[in-house]
Amino acid sequence: MTDIHPSTVLRRRPDVRYRRIEGEAVVLRQSAAEVLVLNGVGADVLDLADGRRPVGEWIDVLAREYGADREVDRETVMRDVLDFAAEAAAAGLLEPVTAEDDG
Amino acid sequence: MSLARLMATAWRQNLLVSVLVELTYRCNLDCFFCYNDLSLKGEPLSREQYFRFFDELRDLEVLHLALSGGEPLAHPDFLALGARARELGFVVRIKSNGHALRGELARRIRDEIDPFLVEVSLHGATAATHDRQTRVPGSFERLLANLAEVRALGLRVKLNSTLTAWNEGEIEAMFALADTLGLPLQVDPEVTPRDDGGREPLAVTPSRDGVLRLFRLQTERGRASDAIIPASARSADENVPVPTDKHCGAGSSGLAVDPFGNIYPCVQWRWPVGNLHSQSLRQIWQGAAGLAAVRELTTRAKGVVESHGPRGFLLNFCPGAAAAHTGDPLAVYPAALQRRELLEQVLAAEARRPLLPVVR
Ligand SMILES: C[S@@+](CC[C@H](N)C(=O)[O-])C[C@H]1O[C@@H](n2cnc3c(N)ncnc32)[C@H](O)[C@@H]1O
Ligand code: SF4
C-alpha cells in the first residue's frame, strides 16, 4: 500500500471519471465494472488531486474550508485526508507522481 | 449515500448526467424490427457542431456519453467524435451492431476512443435466427468472429438483445453462447414501436410464454450471482426506499439527440424539446417549455406507478414507451401490465423455493 505523507504528490489516475452531486461523487474507473460513491471528503480530495499540490496543501485547503463551515479541527481533517488518500491509492483512484513524471 | 440516492438527487435537481447521441441512421444491417425512423429528414449535425455540443456537455458536467445510431461506426467522423469525447473525460459507451467492429477500425477504437464499454447486439443463438432479424446473410458468423477479435484486443464488451417472437425459442442458448464467449448478456423483454409511431416492429412481439421463460431464466441467473456477491460488498442503504419526486430521469438527468440535432428527453421518448441547429444545449436545458412539461410528466408518472400498489415498480413503466404505444406518456400499456403479472408469478415461485446453502 502506498505510504502517504503530507509531502506526497498524488494525482487522479487517467482512467478515473467522476461527477459530483450534492457534494458527493459518483466515480467510475474504465478498468472496473463497479460504480463507487464517495462522500464529501473523498470527492474534495478527487478535485484536489491534480498531481501538482502535495497532500499537505489539500489538508490546508480543506482545513480552512471545513473549519469555517463545520468547525472541524485540522487534526481531524488531516487524519481523514491521509486515510482517504491511502484508500483511494489502494483502490486505484489515485497514483503518486514521481520525479520522472515531472521531468 | 447510495448510488440510487444520488441519482434521485440528479432527477430532482435536473442535473444532466447521461446523454445518448444517435450519430447517424445509416446502417450496414437492416433489422426487421428497428425502431429508427428512416423517413426523418433534416440537416445532419457537423463535426464542429458535435464538438460544441460536447463542450456544452462537459460544462454541464455530464458523466456518461453513449454513441449510438443507426450504426455509429458508419458515421464518417465516428473516430474523431469518439476521441473528442474521451479527451473531454466522458465515460464513453458505444452501441454497435458489431458488423464493422474488426481490423483497423476496432484497433483504432481501442487506441483512440478507449471506450468504457462497447455494447453489441445479438439477435439469436443461430445464424438462421440472427440473420433473419438483421436481414443480412452471414451477419451472425461475422459477429462471432468480430467478438473474438475485439475481446483479444482487450475491448470491454457487453451483449444486448431484445426478446422477439423469432428468437424467444433460443433464449437459453443465447445465454449459453454469451457464457461461452465470456460476455455479459442483457435481454430487453420489450419490442417497441418505431420512433414515428409505426407499429410494424410489434409484429415480432414475444409471446407471453417467451417473456415468462426469460424472466425465470433471469431470476435463476440472478440468484446464482447473488450467491457469489458477499453481503458485505453491498452498500448498507441499498434496500432503503429512495425519496424521489420523479418516476425516472427522462429530461432531468438524461437526454438523447438524433442525427439532425433534435433533442429528446430519452431515446425512447421521441418528443422533441429543442434543436441544436437553432439553440444551444444550455438554452434548451434551462428554458425549453417542452422539457418542463416532460419533467412534470415524469413527476405525475410516479403517481401513476404508485397507484398500482407496492409492486407497481414491477411494471417497469416507461413514459417514453407509453407515449410510443398509446400517444399518452401516462397510460400504462399492455406490455407493462403483462410484465408485472409475469414478474409477480416468477417472484411468488421464488418465495416458495427453499433457500439452498451456498456451496463454494
Ligand atoms: C437501434 S440500435 C442502435 C445501435 C446498433 N445499431 C445496434 O443495433 O446495436 C439499439 C438497440 O435497440 C434494439 N432495437 C432496435 N429496434 C428495437 C425495437 N423496435 N424494440 C426494442 N429494441 C429494439 C437493437 O437490437 C439494439 O440493441
Ligand atoms: S443494427 Fe441497430 S440501427 Fe441497424 S437496423 Fe439493426 S437495430 Fe437498427
Coordinates of C-alpha atoms and ligand atoms in Angstrom, one line a residue:
Chain A
M1 CA 0.0 0.0 0.0
T2 CA 1.3 3.5 -0.9
D3 CA 2.6 5.3 2.2
I4 CA 1.0 8.8 2.2
H5 CA 2.6 11.8 3.9
P6 CA 1.8 15.5 3.7
S7 CA 4.7 15.8 1.2
T8 CA 3.4 13.1 -1.2
V9 CA 2.1 14.3 -4.5
L10 CA -0.8 12.3 -5.9
R11 CA -3.0 12.6 -9.0
R12 CA -6.2 11.0 -10.2
R13 CA -5.4 8.0 -12.4
P14 CA -6.2 8.9 -16.0
D15 CA -9.0 6.3 -16.3
V16 CA -10.9 7.8 -13.4
R17 CA -14.2 9.6 -14.3
Y18 CA -16.5 11.2 -11.7
R19 CA -19.4 13.5 -11.3
R20 CA -20.1 15.5 -8.1
I21 CA -23.7 15.5 -6.9
E22 CA -24.7 17.4 -3.8
G23 CA -21.1 17.4 -2.5
E24 CA -20.6 13.7 -3.0
A25 CA -19.3 11.9 -6.1
V26 CA -20.2 9.1 -8.5
V27 CA -16.9 7.6 -9.6
L28 CA -16.1 5.1 -12.4
R29 CA -12.8 3.6 -13.5
Q30 CA -12.5 2.4 -17.0
S31 CA -10.9 -0.9 -15.9
A32 CA -13.5 -1.8 -13.3
A33 CA -17.2 -2.6 -13.7
E34 CA -18.3 -1.2 -10.4
V35 CA -19.5 2.3 -9.7
L36 CA -18.3 4.0 -6.5
V37 CA -20.0 6.6 -4.4
L38 CA -17.6 8.9 -2.4
N39 CA -18.6 11.1 0.5
G40 CA -17.7 14.8 0.6
V41 CA -14.1 14.4 1.8
G42 CA -13.4 11.8 -0.9
A43 CA -15.0 14.0 -3.6
D44 CA -13.0 17.0 -2.4
V45 CA -9.8 15.0 -2.5
L46 CA -10.5 13.9 -6.1
D47 CA -10.9 17.5 -7.0
L48 CA -7.7 18.4 -5.4
A49 CA -5.6 15.5 -6.8
D50 CA -4.2 17.4 -9.7
G51 CA -0.7 15.9 -9.5
R52 CA 0.8 19.3 -8.6
R53 CA -0.1 20.1 -5.0
P54 CA 1.2 17.8 -2.3
V55 CA -1.3 16.2 0.1
G56 CA -0.3 18.8 2.8
E57 CA -1.8 21.5 0.7
W58 CA -5.1 19.6 0.3
I59 CA -5.2 19.4 4.1
D60 CA -4.6 23.2 4.3
V61 CA -7.4 23.9 1.8
L62 CA -9.9 21.6 3.4
A63 CA -9.0 22.5 7.0
R64 CA -9.7 26.2 6.0
E65 CA -13.0 25.2 4.3
Y66 CA -14.3 22.7 6.8
G67 CA -13.0 24.7 9.8
A68 CA -15.0 27.7 8.7
D69 CA -18.1 25.8 7.6
R70 CA -18.3 23.0 10.1
E71 CA -15.8 23.7 12.8
V72 CA -13.8 20.6 12.1
D73 CA -10.3 20.8 13.5
R74 CA -7.1 20.5 11.4
E75 CA -6.1 17.2 13.1
T76 CA -9.4 15.5 12.1
V77 CA -9.1 16.8 8.5
M78 CA -5.5 15.6 8.3
R79 CA -6.4 12.2 9.5
D80 CA -9.4 11.9 7.2
V81 CA -7.5 13.1 4.2
L82 CA -4.5 10.9 4.8
D83 CA -6.7 7.8 5.4
F84 CA -8.8 8.5 2.3
A85 CA -5.8 9.2 0.1
A86 CA -4.3 5.9 1.1
E87 CA -7.5 4.0 0.5
A88 CA -8.0 5.8 -2.9
A89 CA -4.5 4.9 -3.9
A90 CA -5.0 1.3 -2.9
A91 CA -8.3 1.3 -4.9
G92 CA -6.6 2.6 -8.0
L93 CA -8.2 6.0 -8.0
L94 CA -5.0 8.0 -7.2
E95 CA -1.4 7.4 -8.0
P96 CA 1.8 9.0 -6.8
V97 CA 3.6 11.5 -9.1
T98 CA 7.3 10.6 -9.3
A99 CA 10.2 12.8 -10.2
E100 CA 10.4 11.2 -13.7
D101 CA 6.7 12.1 -14.3
D102 CA 7.6 15.7 -13.6
G103 CA 10.8 15.8 -15.7
Chain B
M1 CA -25.1 7.7 0.3
S2 CA -26.1 5.1 -2.3
L3 CA -25.9 5.5 -6.0
A4 CA -29.7 5.3 -6.2
R5 CA -30.0 8.3 -3.8
L6 CA -27.5 10.3 -5.8
M7 CA -29.4 9.6 -9.0
A8 CA -32.7 10.6 -7.3
T9 CA -31.0 13.9 -6.4
A10 CA -29.9 14.4 -10.0
W11 CA -33.6 13.8 -11.1
R12 CA -34.8 16.3 -8.5
Q13 CA -32.3 19.0 -9.3
N14 CA -32.2 18.4 -13.0
L15 CA -28.5 17.6 -13.1
L16 CA -27.7 16.2 -16.5
V17 CA -25.6 13.0 -16.1
S18 CA -26.2 10.8 -19.2
V19 CA -26.6 11.6 -22.8
L20 CA -27.2 9.3 -25.7
V21 CA -26.2 10.5 -29.2
E22 CA -27.6 8.9 -32.3
L23 CA -24.9 9.9 -34.7
T24 CA -26.5 8.6 -37.9
Y25 CA -29.4 6.5 -39.1
R26 CA -27.1 4.9 -41.7
C27 CA -26.6 1.2 -41.0
N28 CA -24.9 -1.8 -42.5
L29 CA -27.6 -4.1 -41.2
D30 CA -31.4 -3.9 -41.8
C31 CA -33.1 -5.3 -38.8
F32 CA -36.7 -6.0 -39.3
F33 CA -37.9 -4.5 -36.1
C34 CA -35.6 -1.5 -35.9
Y35 CA -37.2 1.5 -34.1
N36 CA -35.3 4.1 -36.1
D37 CA -37.4 6.4 -38.2
L38 CA -35.6 6.3 -41.5
S39 CA -38.0 8.8 -43.0
L40 CA -36.9 11.6 -40.6
K41 CA -35.3 14.4 -42.6
G42 CA -33.0 17.2 -41.5
E43 CA -29.6 18.7 -41.7
P44 CA -27.1 16.4 -40.0
L45 CA -25.0 18.0 -37.3
S46 CA -21.5 18.8 -38.5
R47 CA -18.3 17.7 -36.7
E48 CA -17.9 21.3 -35.4
Q49 CA -21.4 21.3 -34.0
Y50 CA -20.8 18.0 -32.3
F51 CA -17.6 19.4 -30.8
R52 CA -19.5 22.5 -29.5
F53 CA -22.3 20.2 -28.1
F54 CA -19.7 18.0 -26.4
D55 CA -18.1 21.1 -24.9
E56 CA -21.5 22.1 -23.5
L57 CA -22.0 18.6 -22.1
R58 CA -18.7 19.0 -20.3
D59 CA -19.7 22.4 -19.0
L60 CA -22.8 20.8 -17.6
E61 CA -20.6 18.1 -16.0
V62 CA -22.2 15.2 -17.9
L63 CA -20.6 11.9 -16.9
H64 CA -21.9 9.3 -19.4
L65 CA -21.9 9.7 -23.2
A66 CA -23.3 6.9 -25.3
L67 CA -22.7 6.8 -29.1
S68 CA -25.5 5.0 -30.9
G69 CA -27.5 5.2 -34.1
G70 CA -28.3 3.7 -36.6
E71 CA -24.8 2.2 -36.6
P72 CA -22.5 4.8 -35.0
L73 CA -19.4 3.3 -36.7
A74 CA -21.0 4.2 -40.0
H75 CA -20.7 7.9 -39.2
P76 CA -17.8 9.4 -41.3
D77 CA -16.4 11.3 -38.2
F78 CA -17.0 8.5 -35.7
L79 CA -13.4 8.1 -34.6
A80 CA -12.8 11.8 -34.3
L81 CA -16.0 12.3 -32.3
G82 CA -15.3 9.4 -30.0
A83 CA -11.7 10.6 -29.5
R84 CA -13.0 14.0 -28.6
A85 CA -15.5 12.5 -26.1
R86 CA -12.7 10.6 -24.5
E87 CA -10.5 13.7 -24.3
L88 CA -13.3 15.6 -22.6
G89 CA -13.4 12.9 -19.9
F90 CA -16.8 11.3 -20.5
V91 CA -17.5 7.7 -19.7
V92 CA -18.0 6.6 -23.3
R93 CA -20.2 3.7 -24.4
I94 CA -20.6 2.6 -28.0
K95 CA -23.8 0.9 -29.0
S96 CA -23.0 -1.1 -32.2
N97 CA -24.3 -4.0 -34.2
G98 CA -20.7 -5.2 -34.3
H99 CA -20.7 -5.8 -38.0
A100 CA -17.8 -3.4 -38.8
L101 CA -16.1 -3.9 -35.4
R102 CA -12.9 -5.6 -36.6
G103 CA -9.4 -5.0 -38.0
E104 CA -8.0 -1.5 -38.2
L105 CA -11.3 0.1 -37.1
A106 CA -11.5 -2.0 -33.9
R107 CA -7.9 -1.3 -33.1
R108 CA -8.3 2.5 -33.6
I109 CA -11.5 2.4 -31.4
R110 CA -9.4 0.9 -28.6
D111 CA -6.5 3.2 -29.0
E112 CA -8.3 6.5 -29.9
I113 CA -11.6 6.2 -28.0
D114 CA -10.8 3.7 -25.3
P115 CA -14.5 3.2 -24.6
F116 CA -15.7 2.2 -21.1
L117 CA -17.9 -0.3 -22.8
V118 CA -18.8 -1.5 -26.3
E119 CA -22.4 -2.8 -26.3
V120 CA -23.0 -5.2 -29.2
S121 CA -26.4 -6.6 -30.3
L122 CA -27.0 -10.3 -30.5
H123 CA -30.3 -11.4 -32.2
G124 CA -30.2 -15.1 -31.8
A125 CA -28.1 -18.2 -30.9
T126 CA -28.0 -19.4 -34.5
A127 CA -27.2 -17.9 -37.9
A128 CA -30.7 -18.7 -39.1
T129 CA -32.4 -16.5 -36.4
H130 CA -29.8 -13.8 -36.1
D131 CA -29.6 -13.3 -39.9
R132 CA -33.4 -13.5 -40.2
Q133 CA -33.6 -10.5 -37.9
T134 CA -30.7 -8.5 -39.3
R135 CA -31.7 -9.4 -42.9
V136 CA -28.0 -9.7 -43.7
P137 CA -26.9 -13.2 -44.5
G138 CA -23.6 -14.0 -42.8
S139 CA -24.0 -11.4 -40.1
F140 CA -24.1 -13.9 -37.3
E141 CA -20.8 -15.7 -38.3
R142 CA -19.2 -12.3 -38.9
L143 CA -20.3 -11.1 -35.4
L144 CA -18.9 -14.2 -33.7
A145 CA -15.5 -13.7 -35.5
N146 CA -15.6 -9.9 -34.6
L147 CA -16.4 -10.6 -31.0
A148 CA -13.4 -12.9 -30.7
E149 CA -11.2 -10.3 -32.3
V150 CA -12.3 -7.4 -30.1
R151 CA -12.0 -9.5 -27.0
A152 CA -8.5 -10.3 -27.9
L153 CA -7.8 -6.6 -28.4
G154 CA -8.9 -6.0 -24.8
L155 CA -12.0 -4.0 -25.5
R156 CA -14.7 -4.4 -22.8
V157 CA -17.8 -5.8 -24.5
K158 CA -21.3 -6.5 -23.4
L159 CA -24.1 -8.2 -25.4
N160 CA -27.5 -6.7 -25.7
S161 CA -30.5 -8.4 -27.1
T162 CA -34.2 -7.8 -27.5
L163 CA -36.5 -10.7 -26.9
T164 CA -38.7 -11.3 -30.1
A165 CA -41.1 -13.9 -31.3
W166 CA -38.3 -15.1 -33.6
N167 CA -35.6 -15.6 -31.0
E168 CA -37.5 -16.5 -27.9
G169 CA -37.1 -20.2 -28.5
E170 CA -33.3 -19.7 -28.4
I171 CA -33.1 -17.6 -25.3
E172 CA -31.4 -20.3 -23.2
A173 CA -29.0 -20.9 -26.0
M174 CA -28.2 -17.2 -26.3
F175 CA -27.2 -17.1 -22.6
A176 CA -25.2 -20.2 -23.1
L177 CA -23.5 -18.6 -26.1
A178 CA -22.8 -15.4 -24.1
D179 CA -21.3 -17.6 -21.3
T180 CA -19.1 -19.4 -23.8
L181 CA -17.9 -16.1 -25.1
G182 CA -17.3 -14.9 -21.6
L183 CA -19.5 -11.8 -22.1
P184 CA -22.5 -10.5 -20.1
L185 CA -25.8 -10.6 -21.9
Q186 CA -28.7 -8.2 -21.1
V187 CA -32.0 -9.0 -22.7
D188 CA -34.8 -6.4 -23.1
P189 CA -38.2 -8.2 -22.9
E190 CA -40.0 -5.5 -24.9
V191 CA -40.2 -4.7 -28.6
T192 CA -41.2 -1.0 -29.0
P193 CA -43.0 0.7 -31.9
R194 CA -40.9 2.7 -34.4
D195 CA -40.0 6.2 -33.4
D196 CA -42.6 7.7 -35.8
G197 CA -45.2 5.5 -34.1
G198 CA -45.2 2.9 -36.8
R199 CA -46.3 -0.5 -35.4
E200 CA -44.5 -2.8 -37.8
P201 CA -41.9 -3.9 -35.3
L202 CA -44.6 -5.1 -33.0
A203 CA -45.2 -8.0 -35.4
V204 CA -42.3 -9.7 -33.6
T205 CA -43.5 -9.0 -30.1
P206 CA -42.5 -12.0 -28.0
S207 CA -45.2 -14.3 -26.7
R208 CA -46.4 -14.3 -23.1
D209 CA -44.7 -17.7 -22.6
G210 CA -41.5 -16.4 -24.1
V211 CA -41.4 -13.4 -21.7
L212 CA -42.1 -15.7 -18.8
R213 CA -39.3 -18.0 -19.7
L214 CA -36.9 -15.1 -20.0
F215 CA -37.9 -13.8 -16.5
R216 CA -37.5 -17.3 -15.0
L217 CA -34.1 -17.6 -16.6
Q218 CA -33.0 -14.1 -15.5
T219 CA -34.2 -14.8 -11.9
E220 CA -32.4 -18.1 -11.9
R221 CA -29.2 -16.5 -13.1
G222 CA -29.6 -13.5 -10.8
R223 CA -29.9 -16.0 -7.9
A224 CA -26.7 -17.6 -8.9
S225 CA -24.8 -14.3 -9.0
D226 CA -26.5 -13.2 -5.7
A227 CA -24.9 -16.2 -4.1
I228 CA -21.4 -15.1 -5.1
I229 CA -21.7 -11.5 -4.1
P230 CA -20.9 -11.3 -0.4
A231 CA -23.5 -9.2 1.6
S232 CA -20.6 -7.1 2.9
A233 CA -19.9 -5.8 -0.6
R234 CA -23.4 -4.4 -0.9
S235 CA -24.0 -0.8 0.3
A236 CA -25.8 -0.5 3.6
D237 CA -28.7 1.6 2.4
E238 CA -29.2 -0.3 -0.9
N239 CA -32.6 -1.6 0.2
V240 CA -33.9 1.6 1.8
P241 CA -36.6 3.3 -0.4
V242 CA -35.2 6.3 -2.1
P243 CA -37.2 9.5 -1.7
T244 CA -37.7 11.0 -5.1
D245 CA -40.2 13.3 -6.8
K246 CA -40.0 11.7 -10.3
H247 CA -40.5 8.3 -11.8
C248 CA -37.4 8.5 -13.9
G249 CA -34.6 10.8 -15.1
A250 CA -36.0 11.4 -18.7
G251 CA -35.4 15.1 -19.4
S252 CA -33.9 15.7 -15.9
S253 CA -30.7 13.6 -15.6
G254 CA -30.7 12.2 -19.2
L255 CA -31.5 13.1 -22.7
A256 CA -31.0 11.9 -26.3
V257 CA -30.1 13.7 -29.6
D258 CA -30.8 12.4 -33.1
P259 CA -28.5 12.9 -36.1
F260 CA -30.3 16.1 -37.1
G261 CA -29.9 17.8 -33.8
N262 CA -33.3 17.2 -32.3
I263 CA -33.2 16.8 -28.5
Y264 CA -35.4 14.3 -26.8
P265 CA -35.9 13.6 -23.1
C266 CA -34.8 9.9 -23.6
V267 CA -34.0 7.6 -26.5
Q268 CA -37.5 6.0 -26.0
W269 CA -39.4 9.3 -25.6
R270 CA -39.5 10.9 -29.0
W271 CA -41.0 14.2 -28.1
P272 CA -38.5 16.8 -29.5
V273 CA -37.8 19.6 -26.9
G274 CA -35.4 21.6 -29.0
N275 CA -32.9 21.5 -31.8
L276 CA -29.2 22.2 -31.7
H277 CA -29.2 24.0 -35.1
S278 CA -31.2 26.8 -33.6
Q279 CA -30.4 26.7 -29.9
S280 CA -27.5 25.9 -27.6
L281 CA -28.0 22.9 -25.2
R282 CA -27.9 25.3 -22.3
Q283 CA -30.8 27.3 -23.7
I284 CA -32.8 24.1 -24.2
W285 CA -31.8 22.7 -20.8
Q286 CA -32.8 25.8 -18.9
G287 CA -35.6 27.2 -21.0
A288 CA -37.4 24.7 -23.1
A289 CA -41.1 24.6 -22.4
G290 CA -41.3 21.0 -23.7
L291 CA -38.6 19.9 -21.3
A292 CA -40.5 21.5 -18.4
A293 CA -43.6 19.6 -19.5
V294 CA -41.7 16.3 -19.6
R295 CA -40.3 16.8 -16.1
E296 CA -43.8 17.5 -14.9
L297 CA -45.0 14.3 -16.6
T298 CA -42.2 12.2 -15.0
T299 CA -43.4 13.6 -11.7
R300 CA -47.0 12.5 -12.5
A301 CA -45.8 9.2 -13.8
K302 CA -44.5 8.4 -10.3
G303 CA -48.1 8.8 -9.0
V304 CA -49.4 6.5 -11.8
V305 CA -47.0 3.8 -10.8
E306 CA -47.7 4.2 -7.1
S307 CA -51.4 3.9 -7.9
H308 CA -50.6 0.3 -8.9
G309 CA -49.6 -0.6 -5.3
P310 CA -46.3 -1.5 -3.6
R311 CA -45.5 -3.8 -6.5
G312 CA -46.1 -1.1 -9.1
F313 CA -42.4 -0.9 -9.8
L314 CA -42.7 -4.4 -11.5
L315 CA -44.4 -2.6 -14.3
N316 CA -41.0 -1.2 -15.2
F317 CA -43.1 1.6 -16.6
C318 CA -41.5 3.8 -19.2
P319 CA -43.4 7.0 -20.1
G320 CA -41.5 7.1 -23.4
A321 CA -42.7 3.6 -24.4
A322 CA -46.2 4.6 -23.2
A323 CA -46.1 7.6 -25.5
A324 CA -44.9 5.4 -28.4
H325 CA -47.6 2.7 -27.7
T326 CA -50.6 4.9 -26.9
G327 CA -49.7 8.5 -27.5
D328 CA -50.1 9.2 -23.8
P329 CA -46.9 9.0 -21.7
L330 CA -49.0 8.3 -18.6
A331 CA -51.0 5.4 -20.0
V332 CA -50.0 2.0 -18.6
Y333 CA -49.7 0.0 -21.8
P334 CA -50.4 -3.8 -22.0
A335 CA -46.8 -4.9 -22.2
A336 CA -46.1 -3.2 -18.8
L337 CA -49.2 -4.8 -17.2
Q338 CA -48.1 -8.2 -18.6
R339 CA -44.6 -7.7 -17.3
R340 CA -45.9 -7.0 -13.7
E341 CA -48.2 -10.0 -13.8
L342 CA -45.4 -12.4 -15.1
L343 CA -42.8 -11.0 -12.7
E344 CA -45.2 -11.5 -9.8
Q345 CA -45.6 -15.1 -10.9
V346 CA -41.9 -15.6 -11.0
L347 CA -41.3 -13.9 -7.7
A348 CA -44.0 -15.9 -6.0
A349 CA -42.4 -19.2 -7.2
E350 CA -39.1 -17.9 -6.0
A351 CA -40.5 -17.2 -2.5
R352 CA -41.8 -20.8 -2.3
R353 CA -38.4 -22.2 -3.2
P354 CA -36.4 -23.3 -0.2
L355 CA -33.2 -21.4 0.2
L356 CA -30.2 -23.6 -0.7
P357 CA -27.0 -23.3 1.2
V358 CA -24.3 -21.7 -0.9
V359 CA -21.7 -24.3 -1.8
R360 CA -18.3 -22.9 -2.9
Ligands
LIG1 C1 -31.3 1.0 -32.7 S1 -30.0 0.1 -32.2 C2 -28.6 1.2 -32.4 C3 -27.3 0.6 -32.2 C4 -26.8 -0.5 -33.1 N1 -27.1 -0.3 -34.4 C5 -27.3 -1.9 -32.6 O1 -28.1 -2.5 -33.3 O2 -26.9 -2.3 -31.5 C6 -30.1 0.0 -30.4 C7 -30.6 -1.3 -29.8 O3 -32.0 -1.3 -30.0 C8 -32.5 -2.6 -30.3 N2 -33.8 -2.4 -31.0 C9 -34.0 -1.9 -32.3 N3 -35.3 -1.8 -32.6 C10 -36.0 -2.2 -31.5 C11 -37.4 -2.2 -31.2 N4 -38.3 -1.9 -32.0 N5 -37.7 -2.6 -29.9 C12 -36.8 -2.9 -29.0 N6 -35.4 -2.9 -29.2 C13 -35.0 -2.5 -30.5 C14 -31.4 -3.1 -31.1 O4 -31.5 -4.5 -31.2 C15 -30.2 -2.6 -30.4 O5 -29.8 -3.5 -29.4
SF4_2 S1 -28.2 -2.7 -36.5 FE1 -29.2 -1.3 -35.0 S2 -29.6 0.5 -36.2 FE2 -29.1 -1.1 -37.6 S3 -31.1 -1.8 -38.3 FE3 -30.3 -3.1 -36.6 S4 -31.2 -2.2 -34.7 FE4 -31.4 -0.7 -36.4

